[in-house]
Short mmCIF file of C-alpha atoms and ligand atoms in Angstrom, two decimals:
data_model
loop_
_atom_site.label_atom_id
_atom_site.label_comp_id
_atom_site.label_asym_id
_atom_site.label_seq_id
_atom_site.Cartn_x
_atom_site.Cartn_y
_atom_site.Cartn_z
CA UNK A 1 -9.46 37.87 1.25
CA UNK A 2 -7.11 35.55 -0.72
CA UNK A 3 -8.09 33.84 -3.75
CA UNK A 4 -6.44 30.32 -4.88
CA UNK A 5 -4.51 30.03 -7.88
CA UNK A 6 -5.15 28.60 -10.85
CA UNK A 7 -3.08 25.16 -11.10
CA UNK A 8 -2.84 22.16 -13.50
CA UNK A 9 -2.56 18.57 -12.24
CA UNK A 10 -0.28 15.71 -13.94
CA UNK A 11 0.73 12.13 -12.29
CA UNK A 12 0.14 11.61 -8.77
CA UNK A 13 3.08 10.87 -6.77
CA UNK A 14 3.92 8.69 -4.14
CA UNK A 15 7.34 9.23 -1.96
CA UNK A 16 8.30 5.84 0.27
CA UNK A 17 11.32 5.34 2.74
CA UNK A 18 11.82 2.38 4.20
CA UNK A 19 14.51 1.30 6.91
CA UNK A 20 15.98 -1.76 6.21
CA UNK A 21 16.83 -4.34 8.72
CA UNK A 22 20.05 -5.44 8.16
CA UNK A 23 20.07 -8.35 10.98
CA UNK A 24 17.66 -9.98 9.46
CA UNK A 25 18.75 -9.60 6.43
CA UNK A 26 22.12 -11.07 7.70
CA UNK A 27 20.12 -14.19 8.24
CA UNK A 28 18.73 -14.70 5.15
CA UNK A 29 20.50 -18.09 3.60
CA UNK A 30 21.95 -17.52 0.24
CA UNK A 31 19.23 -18.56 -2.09
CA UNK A 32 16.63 -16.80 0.07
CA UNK A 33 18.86 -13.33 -0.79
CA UNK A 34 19.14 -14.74 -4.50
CA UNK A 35 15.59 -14.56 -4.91
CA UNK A 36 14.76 -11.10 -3.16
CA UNK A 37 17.40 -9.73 -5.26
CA UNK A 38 16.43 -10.92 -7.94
CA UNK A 39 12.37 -10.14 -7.36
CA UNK A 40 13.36 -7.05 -6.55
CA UNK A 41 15.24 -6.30 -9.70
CA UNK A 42 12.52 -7.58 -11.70
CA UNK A 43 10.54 -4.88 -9.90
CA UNK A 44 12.36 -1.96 -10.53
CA UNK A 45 12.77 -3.66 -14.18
CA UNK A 46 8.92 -2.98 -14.85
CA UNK A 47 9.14 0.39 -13.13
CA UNK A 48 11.91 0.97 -16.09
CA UNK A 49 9.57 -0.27 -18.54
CA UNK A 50 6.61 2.42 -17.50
CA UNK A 51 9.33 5.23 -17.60
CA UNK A 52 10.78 4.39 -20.77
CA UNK A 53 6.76 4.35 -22.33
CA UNK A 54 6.36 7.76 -20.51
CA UNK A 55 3.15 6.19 -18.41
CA UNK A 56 5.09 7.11 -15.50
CA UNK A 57 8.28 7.52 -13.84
CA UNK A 58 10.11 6.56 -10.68
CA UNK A 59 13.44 7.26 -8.26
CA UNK A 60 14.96 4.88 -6.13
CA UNK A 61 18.14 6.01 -3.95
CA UNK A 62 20.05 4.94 -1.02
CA UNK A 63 19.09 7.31 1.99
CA UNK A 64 21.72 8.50 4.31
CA UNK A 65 21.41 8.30 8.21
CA UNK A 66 18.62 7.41 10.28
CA UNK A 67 15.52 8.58 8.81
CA UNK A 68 15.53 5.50 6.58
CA UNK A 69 17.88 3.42 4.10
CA UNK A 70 15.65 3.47 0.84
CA UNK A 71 13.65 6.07 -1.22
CA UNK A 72 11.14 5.15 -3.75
CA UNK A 73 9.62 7.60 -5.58
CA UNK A 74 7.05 6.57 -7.95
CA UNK A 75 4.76 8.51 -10.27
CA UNK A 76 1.57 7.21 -12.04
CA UNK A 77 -1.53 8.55 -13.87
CA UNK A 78 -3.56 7.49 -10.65
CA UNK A 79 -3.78 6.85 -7.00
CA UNK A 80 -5.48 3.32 -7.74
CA UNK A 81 -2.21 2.44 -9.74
CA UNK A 82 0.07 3.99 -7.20
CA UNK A 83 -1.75 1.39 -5.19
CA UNK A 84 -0.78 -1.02 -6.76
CA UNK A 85 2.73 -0.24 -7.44
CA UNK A 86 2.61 -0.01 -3.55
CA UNK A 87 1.11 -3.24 -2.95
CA UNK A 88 3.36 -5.08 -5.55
CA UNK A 89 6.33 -3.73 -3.31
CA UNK A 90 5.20 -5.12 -0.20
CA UNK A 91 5.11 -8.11 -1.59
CA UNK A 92 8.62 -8.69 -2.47
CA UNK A 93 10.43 -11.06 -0.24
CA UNK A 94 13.25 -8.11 0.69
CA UNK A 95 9.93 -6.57 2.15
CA UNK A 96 10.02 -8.56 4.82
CA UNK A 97 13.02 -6.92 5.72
CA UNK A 98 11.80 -3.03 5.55
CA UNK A 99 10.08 -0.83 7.85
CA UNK A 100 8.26 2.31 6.21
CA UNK A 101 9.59 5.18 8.04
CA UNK A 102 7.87 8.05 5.88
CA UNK A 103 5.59 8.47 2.89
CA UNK A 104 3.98 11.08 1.07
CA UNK A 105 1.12 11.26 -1.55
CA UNK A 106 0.27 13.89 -3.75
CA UNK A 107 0.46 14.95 -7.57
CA UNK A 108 2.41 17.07 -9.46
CA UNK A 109 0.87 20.70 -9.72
CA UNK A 110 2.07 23.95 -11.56
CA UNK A 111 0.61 26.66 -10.62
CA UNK A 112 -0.72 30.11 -12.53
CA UNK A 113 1.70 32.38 -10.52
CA UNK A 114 4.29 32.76 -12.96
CA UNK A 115 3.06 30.93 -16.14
CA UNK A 116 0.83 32.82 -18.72
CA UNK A 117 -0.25 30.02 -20.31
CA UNK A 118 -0.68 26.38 -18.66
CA UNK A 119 -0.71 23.93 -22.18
CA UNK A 120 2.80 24.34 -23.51
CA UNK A 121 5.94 21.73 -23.67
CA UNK A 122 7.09 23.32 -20.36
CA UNK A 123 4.58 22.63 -18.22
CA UNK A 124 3.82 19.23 -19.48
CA UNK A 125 7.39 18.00 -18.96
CA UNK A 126 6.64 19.34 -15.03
CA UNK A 127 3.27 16.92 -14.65
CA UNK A 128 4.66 14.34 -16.40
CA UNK A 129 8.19 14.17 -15.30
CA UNK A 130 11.09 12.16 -17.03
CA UNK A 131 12.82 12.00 -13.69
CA UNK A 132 16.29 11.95 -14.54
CA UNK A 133 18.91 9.32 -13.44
CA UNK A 134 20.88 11.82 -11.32
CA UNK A 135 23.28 10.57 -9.01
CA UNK A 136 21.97 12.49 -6.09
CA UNK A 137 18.30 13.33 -4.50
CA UNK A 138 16.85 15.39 -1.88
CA UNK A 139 12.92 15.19 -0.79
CA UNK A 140 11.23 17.18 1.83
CA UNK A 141 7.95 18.96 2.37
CA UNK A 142 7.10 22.37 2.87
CA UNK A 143 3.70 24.27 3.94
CA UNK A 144 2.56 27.25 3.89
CA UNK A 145 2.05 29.22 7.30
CA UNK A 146 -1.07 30.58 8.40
CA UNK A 147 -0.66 32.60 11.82
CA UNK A 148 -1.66 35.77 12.98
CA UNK A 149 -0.39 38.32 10.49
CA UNK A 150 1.79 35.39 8.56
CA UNK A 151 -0.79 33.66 6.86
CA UNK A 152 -0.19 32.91 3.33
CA UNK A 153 -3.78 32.25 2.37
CA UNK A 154 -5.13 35.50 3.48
CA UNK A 155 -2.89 37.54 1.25
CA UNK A 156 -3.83 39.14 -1.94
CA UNK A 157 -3.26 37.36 -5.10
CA UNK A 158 -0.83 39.85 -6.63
CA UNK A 159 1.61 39.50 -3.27
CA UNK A 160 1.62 36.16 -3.69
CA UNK A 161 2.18 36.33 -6.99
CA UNK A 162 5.26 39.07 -6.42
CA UNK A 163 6.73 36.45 -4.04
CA UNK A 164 5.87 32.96 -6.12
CA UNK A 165 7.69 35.29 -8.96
CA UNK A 166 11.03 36.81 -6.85
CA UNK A 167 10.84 32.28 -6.15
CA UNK A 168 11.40 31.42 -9.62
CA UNK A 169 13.95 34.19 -10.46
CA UNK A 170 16.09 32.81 -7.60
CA UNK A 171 14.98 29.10 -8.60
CA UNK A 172 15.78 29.37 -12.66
CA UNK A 173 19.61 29.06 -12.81
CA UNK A 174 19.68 26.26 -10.47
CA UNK A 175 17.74 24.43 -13.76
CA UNK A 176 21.43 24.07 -15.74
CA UNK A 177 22.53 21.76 -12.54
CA UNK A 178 19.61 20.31 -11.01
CA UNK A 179 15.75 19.24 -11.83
CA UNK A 180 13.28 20.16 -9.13
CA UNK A 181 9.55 18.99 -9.26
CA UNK A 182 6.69 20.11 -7.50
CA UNK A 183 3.83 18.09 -6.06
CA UNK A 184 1.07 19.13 -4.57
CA UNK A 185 -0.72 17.44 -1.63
CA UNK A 186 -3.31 19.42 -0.12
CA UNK A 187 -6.43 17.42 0.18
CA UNK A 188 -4.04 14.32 -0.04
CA UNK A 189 -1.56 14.25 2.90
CA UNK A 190 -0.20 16.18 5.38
CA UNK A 191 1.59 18.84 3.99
CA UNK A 192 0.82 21.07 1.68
CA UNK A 193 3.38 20.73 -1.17
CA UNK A 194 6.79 18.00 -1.96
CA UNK A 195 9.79 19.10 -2.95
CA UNK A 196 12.49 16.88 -5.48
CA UNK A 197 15.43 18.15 -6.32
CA UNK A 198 17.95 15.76 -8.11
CA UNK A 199 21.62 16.55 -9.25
CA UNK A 200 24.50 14.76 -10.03
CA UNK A 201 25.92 17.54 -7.44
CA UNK A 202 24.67 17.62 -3.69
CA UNK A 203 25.92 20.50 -2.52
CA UNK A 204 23.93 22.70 -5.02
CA UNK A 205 20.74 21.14 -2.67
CA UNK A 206 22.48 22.99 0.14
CA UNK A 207 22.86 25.86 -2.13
CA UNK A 208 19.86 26.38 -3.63
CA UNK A 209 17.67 25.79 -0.12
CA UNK A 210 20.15 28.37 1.27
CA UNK A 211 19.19 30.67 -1.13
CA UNK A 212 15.75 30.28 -0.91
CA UNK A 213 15.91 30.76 2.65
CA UNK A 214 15.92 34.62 2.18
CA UNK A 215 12.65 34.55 0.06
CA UNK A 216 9.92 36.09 1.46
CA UNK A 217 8.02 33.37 0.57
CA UNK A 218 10.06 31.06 2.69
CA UNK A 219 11.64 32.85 5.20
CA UNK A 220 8.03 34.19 6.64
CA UNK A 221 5.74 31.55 5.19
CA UNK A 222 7.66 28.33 4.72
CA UNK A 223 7.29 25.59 6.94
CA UNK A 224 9.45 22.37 6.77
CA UNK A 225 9.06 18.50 7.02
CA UNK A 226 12.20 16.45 7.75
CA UNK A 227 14.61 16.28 4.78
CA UNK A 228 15.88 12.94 2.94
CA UNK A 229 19.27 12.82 0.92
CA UNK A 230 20.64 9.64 -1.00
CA UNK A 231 22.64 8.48 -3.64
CA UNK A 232 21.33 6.75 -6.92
CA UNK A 233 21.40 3.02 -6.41
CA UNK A 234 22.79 1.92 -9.79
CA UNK A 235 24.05 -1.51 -10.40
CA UNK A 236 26.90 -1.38 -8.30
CA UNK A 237 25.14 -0.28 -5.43
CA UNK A 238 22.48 -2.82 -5.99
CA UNK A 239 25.39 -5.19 -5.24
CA UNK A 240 26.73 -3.39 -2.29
CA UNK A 241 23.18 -2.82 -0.53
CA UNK A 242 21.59 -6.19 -0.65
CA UNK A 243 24.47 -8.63 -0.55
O1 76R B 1 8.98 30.40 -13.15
C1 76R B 1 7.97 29.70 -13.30
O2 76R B 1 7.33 29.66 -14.33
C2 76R B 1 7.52 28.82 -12.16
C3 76R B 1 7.64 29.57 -10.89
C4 76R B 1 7.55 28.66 -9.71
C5 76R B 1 6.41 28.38 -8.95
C6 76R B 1 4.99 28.87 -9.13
C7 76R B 1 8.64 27.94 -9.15
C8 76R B 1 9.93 27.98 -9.65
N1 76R B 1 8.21 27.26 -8.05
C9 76R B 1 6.85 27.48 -7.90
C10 76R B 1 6.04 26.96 -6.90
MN1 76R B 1 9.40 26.29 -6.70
N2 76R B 1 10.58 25.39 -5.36
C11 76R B 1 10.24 25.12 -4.05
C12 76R B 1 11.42 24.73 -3.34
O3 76R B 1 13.26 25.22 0.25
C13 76R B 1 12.50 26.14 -0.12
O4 76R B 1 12.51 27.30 0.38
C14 76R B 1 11.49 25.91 -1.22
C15 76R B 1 11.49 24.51 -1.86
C16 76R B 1 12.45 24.70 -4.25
C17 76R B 1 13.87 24.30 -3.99
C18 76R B 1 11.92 25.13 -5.51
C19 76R B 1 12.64 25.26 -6.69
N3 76R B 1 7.80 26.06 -5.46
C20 76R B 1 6.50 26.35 -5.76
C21 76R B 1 5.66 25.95 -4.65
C22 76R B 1 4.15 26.06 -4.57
C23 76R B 1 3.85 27.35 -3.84
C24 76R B 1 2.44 27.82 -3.87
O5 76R B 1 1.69 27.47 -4.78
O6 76R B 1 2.09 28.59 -2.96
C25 76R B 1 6.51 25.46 -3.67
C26 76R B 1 6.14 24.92 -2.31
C27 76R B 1 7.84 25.55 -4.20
C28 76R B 1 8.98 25.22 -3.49
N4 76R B 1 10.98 26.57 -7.94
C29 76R B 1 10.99 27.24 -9.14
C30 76R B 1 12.21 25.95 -7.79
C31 76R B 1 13.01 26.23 -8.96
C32 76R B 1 14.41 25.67 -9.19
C33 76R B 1 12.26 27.05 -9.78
C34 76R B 1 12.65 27.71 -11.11
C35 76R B 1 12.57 26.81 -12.22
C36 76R B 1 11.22 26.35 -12.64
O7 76R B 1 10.44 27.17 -13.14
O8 76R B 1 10.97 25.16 -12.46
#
């Protein structure tokens, strides 16, 4: 019988997408877009603020195709103040306009497979993530299977670990292109782990999922949610989105 892994728990983590409804939008008179936009920068001004002071950290990108048009990613020292966060959102007059198509809770987790030791520099800048200003992001979930003779959680710690290990020697030279985070949500949402990769570079997303793919770990355990891709929305794109 399998035993669980040691991990260590930083900020918890909440992933939004909303689809935005451009009609109405459309009919929003000019003041009325004046003051969402500028609501909603003041927003994403205080979510600056809590990054810059390290209490937190956030993402917020343009999504591509149906799934949704925005991604917010925020991370917090709790779920009562990702509450809030979430509430302070809703209340923005370009809410009005925005249908949440996915979310997902959870909190950022590194686990004992790999790492000796749990309180170093490394691991700390994994729970509490400076998540970079990259110009590109992809999100999705993963879980781990459990069927018949493919069930993760019934296998022995050391094969886990041997796979968890052959994971981060494929994962580790992706780190000089892209940032990936882990969070975990088991016992908070519906799957069992989130996955962030950002990169100024979106086909190394494509490349380093590929290459995954022939893991053990994921090619007979791993189970995926839908996946979300988007571009940063800078200043520019600000413009561009809500005008
Ligand atoms: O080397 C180490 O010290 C850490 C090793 C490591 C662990 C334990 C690690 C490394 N990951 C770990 C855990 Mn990961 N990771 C993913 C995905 O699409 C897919 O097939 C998988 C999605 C990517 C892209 C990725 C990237 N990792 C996990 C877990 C929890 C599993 C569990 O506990 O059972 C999941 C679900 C997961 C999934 N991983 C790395 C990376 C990269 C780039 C690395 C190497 C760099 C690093 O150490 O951060």
């Amino acid at each position: 019988m399998g035993k669980a892994i040691p991990t260590v728990e930083g900020w918890h983590s909440q992933h939004m997408v909303f689809s935005m409804d451009f009609s109405a939008w459309n009919c929003f008179e000019a003041a009325e877009k004046e003051k969402a936009r500028a609501e909603l920068k003041a927003f994403l001004a205080e979510l600056e603020s809590m990054h810059q002071a390290k209490e937190g950290s956030y993402a917020f990108y343009d999504v591509n195709g149906y799934k949704g048009d925005l991604l917010l990613w925020i991370l917090a020292p709790s779920l009562d103040e990702l509450a809030k966060w979430e509430r302070k959102f809703r209340r923005l007059t370009i809410a009005s306009v925005l249908v949440q198509t996915y979310s997902y809770t959870s909190v950022t987790e590194v686990s004992a497979y790999v790492k000796a030791k749990l309180d170093v520099p490394e691991v700390d800048a994994k729970l509490y993530p400076c998540v970079p200003k990259d110009k590109y992001i992809c999100f999705y979930n993963m879980t781990k299977k459990r069927e018949g003779n493919d069930n993760w959680f019934m296998l022995p710690q050391e094969e886990r670990g041997r796979m968890m290990r052959e994971h981060g020697i494929t994962g580790r030279p992706y780190l000089e292109i892209l940032s990936e985070f882990t969070t975990g949500g088991v016992g908070l949402d519906d799957w069992e782990w989130g996955v962030t990769i950002l990169s100024d570079d979106d086909i190394q997303f494509k490349k380093i999922v590929y290459d995954m793919r022939f893991e053990e770990a994921s090619a007979r355990y791993g189970i995926f949610s839908d996946f979300y891709v988007g571009t940063i929305i800078d200043d520019a794109r600000f413009e561009e989105i809500f005008q």
